PDB file of C-alpha atoms in Angstrom:
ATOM      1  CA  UNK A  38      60.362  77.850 -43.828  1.00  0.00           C
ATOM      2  CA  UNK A  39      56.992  76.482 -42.564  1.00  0.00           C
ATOM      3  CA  UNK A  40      56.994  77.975 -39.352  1.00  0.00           C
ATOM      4  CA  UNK A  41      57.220  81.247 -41.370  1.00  0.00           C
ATOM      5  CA  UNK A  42      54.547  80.176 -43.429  1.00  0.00           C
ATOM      6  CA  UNK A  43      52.609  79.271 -40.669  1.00  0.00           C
ATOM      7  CA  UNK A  44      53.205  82.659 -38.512  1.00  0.00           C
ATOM      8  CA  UNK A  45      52.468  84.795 -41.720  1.00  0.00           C
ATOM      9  CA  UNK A  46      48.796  83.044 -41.914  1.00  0.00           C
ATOM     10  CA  UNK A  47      48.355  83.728 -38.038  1.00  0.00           C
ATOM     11  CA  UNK A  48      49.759  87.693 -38.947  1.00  0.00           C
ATOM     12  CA  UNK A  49      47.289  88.269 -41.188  1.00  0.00           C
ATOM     13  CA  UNK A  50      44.314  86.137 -39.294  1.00  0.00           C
ATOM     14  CA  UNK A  51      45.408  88.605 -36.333  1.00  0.00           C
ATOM     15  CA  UNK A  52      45.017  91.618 -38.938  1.00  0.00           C
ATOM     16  CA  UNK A  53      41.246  90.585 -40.019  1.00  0.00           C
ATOM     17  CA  UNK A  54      42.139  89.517 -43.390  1.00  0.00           C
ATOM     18  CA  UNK A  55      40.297  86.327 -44.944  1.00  0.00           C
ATOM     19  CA  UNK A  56      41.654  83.361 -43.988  1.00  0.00           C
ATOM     20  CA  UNK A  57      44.066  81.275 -46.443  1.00  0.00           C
ATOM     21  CA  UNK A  58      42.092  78.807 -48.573  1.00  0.00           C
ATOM     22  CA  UNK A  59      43.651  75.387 -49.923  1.00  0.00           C
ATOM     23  CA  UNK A  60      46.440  76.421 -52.865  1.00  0.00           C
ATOM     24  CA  UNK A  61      45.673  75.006 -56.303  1.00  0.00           C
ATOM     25  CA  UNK A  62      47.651  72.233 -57.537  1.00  0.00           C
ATOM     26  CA  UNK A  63      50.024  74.756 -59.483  1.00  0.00           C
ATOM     27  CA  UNK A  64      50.713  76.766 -56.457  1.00  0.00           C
ATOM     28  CA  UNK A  65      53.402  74.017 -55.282  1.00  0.00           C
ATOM     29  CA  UNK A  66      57.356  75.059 -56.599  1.00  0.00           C
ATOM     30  CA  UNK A  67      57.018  72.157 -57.685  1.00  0.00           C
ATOM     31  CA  UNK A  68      54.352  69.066 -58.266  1.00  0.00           C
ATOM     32  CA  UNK A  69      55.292  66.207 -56.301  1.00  0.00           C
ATOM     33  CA  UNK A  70      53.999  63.155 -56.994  1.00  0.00           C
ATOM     34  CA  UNK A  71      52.327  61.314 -54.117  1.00  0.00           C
ATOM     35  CA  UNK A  72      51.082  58.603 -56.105  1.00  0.00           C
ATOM     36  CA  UNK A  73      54.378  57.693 -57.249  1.00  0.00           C
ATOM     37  CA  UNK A  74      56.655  58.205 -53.765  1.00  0.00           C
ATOM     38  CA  UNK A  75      53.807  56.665 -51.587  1.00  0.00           C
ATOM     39  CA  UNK A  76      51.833  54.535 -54.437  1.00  0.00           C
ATOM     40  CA  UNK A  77      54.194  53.193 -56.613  1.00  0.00           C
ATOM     41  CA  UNK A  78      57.354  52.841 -54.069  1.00  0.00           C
ATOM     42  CA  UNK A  79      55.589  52.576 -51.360  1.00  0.00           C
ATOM     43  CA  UNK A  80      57.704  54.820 -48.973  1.00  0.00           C
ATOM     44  CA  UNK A  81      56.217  55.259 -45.969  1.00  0.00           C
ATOM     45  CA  UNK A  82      54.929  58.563 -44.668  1.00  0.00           C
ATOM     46  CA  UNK A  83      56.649  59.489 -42.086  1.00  0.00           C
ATOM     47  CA  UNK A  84      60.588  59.153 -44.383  1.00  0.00           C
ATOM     48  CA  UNK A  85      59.538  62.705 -45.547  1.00  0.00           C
ATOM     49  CA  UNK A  86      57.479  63.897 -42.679  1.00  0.00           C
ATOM     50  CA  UNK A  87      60.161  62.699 -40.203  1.00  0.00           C
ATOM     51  CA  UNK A  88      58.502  64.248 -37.451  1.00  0.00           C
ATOM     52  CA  UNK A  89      54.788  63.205 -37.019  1.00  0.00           C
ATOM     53  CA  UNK A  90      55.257  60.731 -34.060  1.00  0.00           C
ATOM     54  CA  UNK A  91      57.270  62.917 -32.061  1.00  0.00           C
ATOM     55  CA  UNK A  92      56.337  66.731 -32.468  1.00  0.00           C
ATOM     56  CA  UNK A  93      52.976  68.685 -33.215  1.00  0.00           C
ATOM     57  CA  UNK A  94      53.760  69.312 -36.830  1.00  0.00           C
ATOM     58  CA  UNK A  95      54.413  66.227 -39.174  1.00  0.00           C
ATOM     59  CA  UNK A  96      57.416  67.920 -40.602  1.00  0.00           C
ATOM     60  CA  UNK A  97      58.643  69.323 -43.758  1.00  0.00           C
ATOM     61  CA  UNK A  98      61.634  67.090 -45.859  1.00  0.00           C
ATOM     62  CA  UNK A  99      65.071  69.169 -46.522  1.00  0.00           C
ATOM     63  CA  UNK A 100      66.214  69.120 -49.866  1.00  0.00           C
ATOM     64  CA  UNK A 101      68.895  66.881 -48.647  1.00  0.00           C
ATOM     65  CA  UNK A 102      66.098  63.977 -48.149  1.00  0.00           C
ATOM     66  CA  UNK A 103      65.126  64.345 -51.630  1.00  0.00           C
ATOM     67  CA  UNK A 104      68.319  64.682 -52.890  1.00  0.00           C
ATOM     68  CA  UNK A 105      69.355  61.254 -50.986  1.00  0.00           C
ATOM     69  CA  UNK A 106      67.610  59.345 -54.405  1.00  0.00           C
ATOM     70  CA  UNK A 107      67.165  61.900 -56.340  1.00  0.00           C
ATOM     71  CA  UNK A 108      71.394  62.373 -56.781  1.00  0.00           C
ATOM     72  CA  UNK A 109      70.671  59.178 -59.028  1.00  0.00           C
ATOM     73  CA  UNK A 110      66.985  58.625 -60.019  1.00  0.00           C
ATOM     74  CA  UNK A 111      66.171  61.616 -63.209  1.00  0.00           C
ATOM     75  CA  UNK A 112      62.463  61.123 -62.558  1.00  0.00           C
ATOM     76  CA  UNK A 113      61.360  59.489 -65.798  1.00  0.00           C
ATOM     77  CA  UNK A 114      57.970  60.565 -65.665  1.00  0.00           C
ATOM     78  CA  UNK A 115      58.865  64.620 -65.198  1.00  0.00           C
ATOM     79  CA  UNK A 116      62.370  64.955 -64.661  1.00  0.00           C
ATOM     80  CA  UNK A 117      62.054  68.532 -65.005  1.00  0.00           C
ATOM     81  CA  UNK A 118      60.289  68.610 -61.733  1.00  0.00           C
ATOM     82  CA  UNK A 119      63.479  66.746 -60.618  1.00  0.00           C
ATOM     83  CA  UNK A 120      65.604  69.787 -61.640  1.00  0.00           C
ATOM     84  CA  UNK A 121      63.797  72.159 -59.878  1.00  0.00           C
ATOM     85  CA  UNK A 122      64.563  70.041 -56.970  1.00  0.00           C
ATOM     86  CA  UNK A 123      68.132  69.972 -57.399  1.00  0.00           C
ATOM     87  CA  UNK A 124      67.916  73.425 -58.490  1.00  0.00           C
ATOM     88  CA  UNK A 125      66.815  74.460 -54.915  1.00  0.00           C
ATOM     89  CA  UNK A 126      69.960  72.030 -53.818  1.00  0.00           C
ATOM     90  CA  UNK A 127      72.130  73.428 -55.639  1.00  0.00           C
ATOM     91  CA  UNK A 128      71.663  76.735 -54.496  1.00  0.00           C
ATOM     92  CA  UNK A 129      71.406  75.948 -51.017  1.00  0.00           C
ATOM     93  CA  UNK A 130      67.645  76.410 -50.358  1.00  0.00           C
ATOM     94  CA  UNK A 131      64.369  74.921 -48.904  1.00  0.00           C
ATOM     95  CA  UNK A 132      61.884  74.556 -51.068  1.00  0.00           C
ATOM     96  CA  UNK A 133      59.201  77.058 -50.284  1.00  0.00           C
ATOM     97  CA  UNK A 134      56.028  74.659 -50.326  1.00  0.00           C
ATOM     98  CA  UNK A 135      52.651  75.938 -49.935  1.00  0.00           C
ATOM     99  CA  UNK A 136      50.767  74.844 -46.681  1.00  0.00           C
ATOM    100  CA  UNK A 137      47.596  72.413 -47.408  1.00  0.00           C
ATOM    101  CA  UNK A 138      46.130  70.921 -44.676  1.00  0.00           C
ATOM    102  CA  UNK A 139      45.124  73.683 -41.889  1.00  0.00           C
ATOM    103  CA  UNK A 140      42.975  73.239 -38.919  1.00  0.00           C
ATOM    104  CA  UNK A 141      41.289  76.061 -37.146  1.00  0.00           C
ATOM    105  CA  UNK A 142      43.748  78.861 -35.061  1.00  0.00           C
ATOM    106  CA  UNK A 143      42.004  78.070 -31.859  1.00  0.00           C
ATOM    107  CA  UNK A 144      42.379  74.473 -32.423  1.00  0.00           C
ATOM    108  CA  UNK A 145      45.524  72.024 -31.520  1.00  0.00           C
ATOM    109  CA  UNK A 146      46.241  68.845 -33.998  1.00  0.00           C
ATOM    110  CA  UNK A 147      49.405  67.506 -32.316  1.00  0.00           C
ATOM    111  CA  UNK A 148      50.473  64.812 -34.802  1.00  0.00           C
ATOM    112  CA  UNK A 149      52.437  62.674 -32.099  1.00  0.00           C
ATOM    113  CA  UNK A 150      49.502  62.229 -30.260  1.00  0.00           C
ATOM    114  CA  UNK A 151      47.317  61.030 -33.593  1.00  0.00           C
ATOM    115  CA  UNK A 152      49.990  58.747 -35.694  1.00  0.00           C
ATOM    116  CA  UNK A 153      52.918  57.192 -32.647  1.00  0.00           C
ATOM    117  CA  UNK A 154      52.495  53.510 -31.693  1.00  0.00           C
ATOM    118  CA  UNK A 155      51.876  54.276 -28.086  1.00  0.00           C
ATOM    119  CA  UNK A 156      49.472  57.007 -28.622  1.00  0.00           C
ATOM    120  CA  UNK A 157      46.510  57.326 -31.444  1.00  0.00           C
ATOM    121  CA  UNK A 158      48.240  54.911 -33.883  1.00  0.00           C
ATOM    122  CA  UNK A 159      46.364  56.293 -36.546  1.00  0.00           C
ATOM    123  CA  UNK A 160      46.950  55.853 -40.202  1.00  0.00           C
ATOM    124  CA  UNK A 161      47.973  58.997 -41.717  1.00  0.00           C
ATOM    125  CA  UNK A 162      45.043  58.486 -44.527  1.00  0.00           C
ATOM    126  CA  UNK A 163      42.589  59.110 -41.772  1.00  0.00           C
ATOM    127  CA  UNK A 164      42.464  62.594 -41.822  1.00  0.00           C
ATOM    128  CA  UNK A 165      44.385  62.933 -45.352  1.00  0.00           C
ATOM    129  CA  UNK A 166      42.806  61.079 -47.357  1.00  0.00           C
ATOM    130  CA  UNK A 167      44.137  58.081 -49.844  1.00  0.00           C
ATOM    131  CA  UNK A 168      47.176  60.408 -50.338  1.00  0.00           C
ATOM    132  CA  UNK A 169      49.126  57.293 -52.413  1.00  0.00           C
ATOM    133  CA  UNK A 170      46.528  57.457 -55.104  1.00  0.00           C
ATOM    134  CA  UNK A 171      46.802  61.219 -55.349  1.00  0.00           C
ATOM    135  CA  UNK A 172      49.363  62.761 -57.995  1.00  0.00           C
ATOM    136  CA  UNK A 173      49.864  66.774 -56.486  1.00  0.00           C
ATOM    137  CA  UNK A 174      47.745  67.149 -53.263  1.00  0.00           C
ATOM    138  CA  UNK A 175      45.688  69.845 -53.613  1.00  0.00           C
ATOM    139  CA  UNK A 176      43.173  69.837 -50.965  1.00  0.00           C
ATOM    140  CA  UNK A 177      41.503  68.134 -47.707  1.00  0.00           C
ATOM    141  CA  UNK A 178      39.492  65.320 -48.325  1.00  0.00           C
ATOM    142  CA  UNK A 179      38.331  65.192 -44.856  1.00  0.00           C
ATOM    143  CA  UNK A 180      36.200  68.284 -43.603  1.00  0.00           C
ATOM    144  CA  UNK A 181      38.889  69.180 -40.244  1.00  0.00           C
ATOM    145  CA  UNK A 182      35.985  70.723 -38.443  1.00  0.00           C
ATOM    146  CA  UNK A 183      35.015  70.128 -34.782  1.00  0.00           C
ATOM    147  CA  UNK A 184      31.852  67.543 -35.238  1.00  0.00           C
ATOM    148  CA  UNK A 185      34.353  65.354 -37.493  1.00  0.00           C
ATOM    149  CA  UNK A 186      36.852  65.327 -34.829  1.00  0.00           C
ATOM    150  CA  UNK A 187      34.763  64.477 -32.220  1.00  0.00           C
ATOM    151  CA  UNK A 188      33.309  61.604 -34.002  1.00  0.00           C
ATOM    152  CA  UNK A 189      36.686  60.173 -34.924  1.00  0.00           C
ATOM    153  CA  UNK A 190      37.274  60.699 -31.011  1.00  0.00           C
ATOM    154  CA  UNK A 191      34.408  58.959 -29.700  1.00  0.00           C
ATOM    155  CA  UNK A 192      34.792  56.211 -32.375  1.00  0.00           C
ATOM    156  CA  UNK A 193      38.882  55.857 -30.913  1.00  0.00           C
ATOM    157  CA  UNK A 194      37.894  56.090 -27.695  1.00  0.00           C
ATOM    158  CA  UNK A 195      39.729  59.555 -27.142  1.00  0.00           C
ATOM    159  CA  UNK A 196      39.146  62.403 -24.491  1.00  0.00           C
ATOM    160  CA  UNK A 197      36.094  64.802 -25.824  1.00  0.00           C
ATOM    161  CA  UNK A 198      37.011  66.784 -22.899  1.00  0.00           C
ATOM    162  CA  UNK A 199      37.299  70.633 -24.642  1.00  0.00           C
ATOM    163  CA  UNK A 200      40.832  70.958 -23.346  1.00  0.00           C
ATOM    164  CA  UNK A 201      41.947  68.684 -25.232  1.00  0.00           C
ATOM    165  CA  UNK A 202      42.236  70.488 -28.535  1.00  0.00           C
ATOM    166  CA  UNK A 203      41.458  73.817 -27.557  1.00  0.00           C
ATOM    167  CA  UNK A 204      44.361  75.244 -24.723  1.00  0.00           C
TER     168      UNK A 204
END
């Protein structure tokens, strides 16, 4: 579902229309709590976004992740945001979520190289901010433009070399 998401932003980029801008807070089907997932229980990252330290995108949970605790935890603080998720299960769908963080078209943000062990090792709150203190994400706290990246390079000790993030 993201990689639609993704390739209907770069359809209408390609068409001249404005680019996307961050979606409000009530734009998500439905308003997952960072605070409480990351904050409160302390779940790492990377058990929903399975895929950060092995692919360019950090990856999107199934339903079937949620529904691993979910089956038994109501959500006592909004368990109707709990039934929409197991509405979506139920019926056999992904949940359609609304993209957030975006970098440039012309620019490459492969997360493997940023967050694995043997690469960047860089702490996801880096780039997105204190996200276990934040209830519904609803925008970047960090600007994603070049001179930002560059500085975070320099101060890692990364490549500035152009081709790095722009091939």
């Amino acid at each position: 579902a993201s990689f639609a998401f993704v390739q209907a932003q770069d359809e209408a980029a390609a068409e001249g229309a404005a680019p996307m801008q961050a979606a409000a807070p009530n734009a998500q089907p439905i308003q997952f709590p960072h605070n409480v997932h990351a904050g409160t229980y302390q779940m790492e990252c990377q058990y929903c976004h399975f895929s950060a330290e092995r692919s360019v995108d950090a990856g999107i949970p199934p339903v079937s992740t949620c529904m691993g605790c979910h089956t038994i935890i109501q959500g006592r603080n909004k368990p109707e945001e709990v039934q929409i998720l197991k509405d979506y299960w139920a019926r056999g769908e992904p949940i359609p979520w609304v993209r957030i963080y975006k970098v440039a078209d012309h620019v490459k943000f492969p997360h493997m190289r940023h967050v694995a062990k043997d690469a960047g090792a860089l702490e996801c709150q880096e780039c997105h901010g204190l996200v276990e203190e934040i209830e519904v994400i609803e925008e970047v706290e960090q600007p994603l433009k070049m001179g930002w990246c560059v500085q975070c390079h320099r101060d890692n000790d990364a490549s500035v070399d152009c081709t790095v993030c722009h091939y």
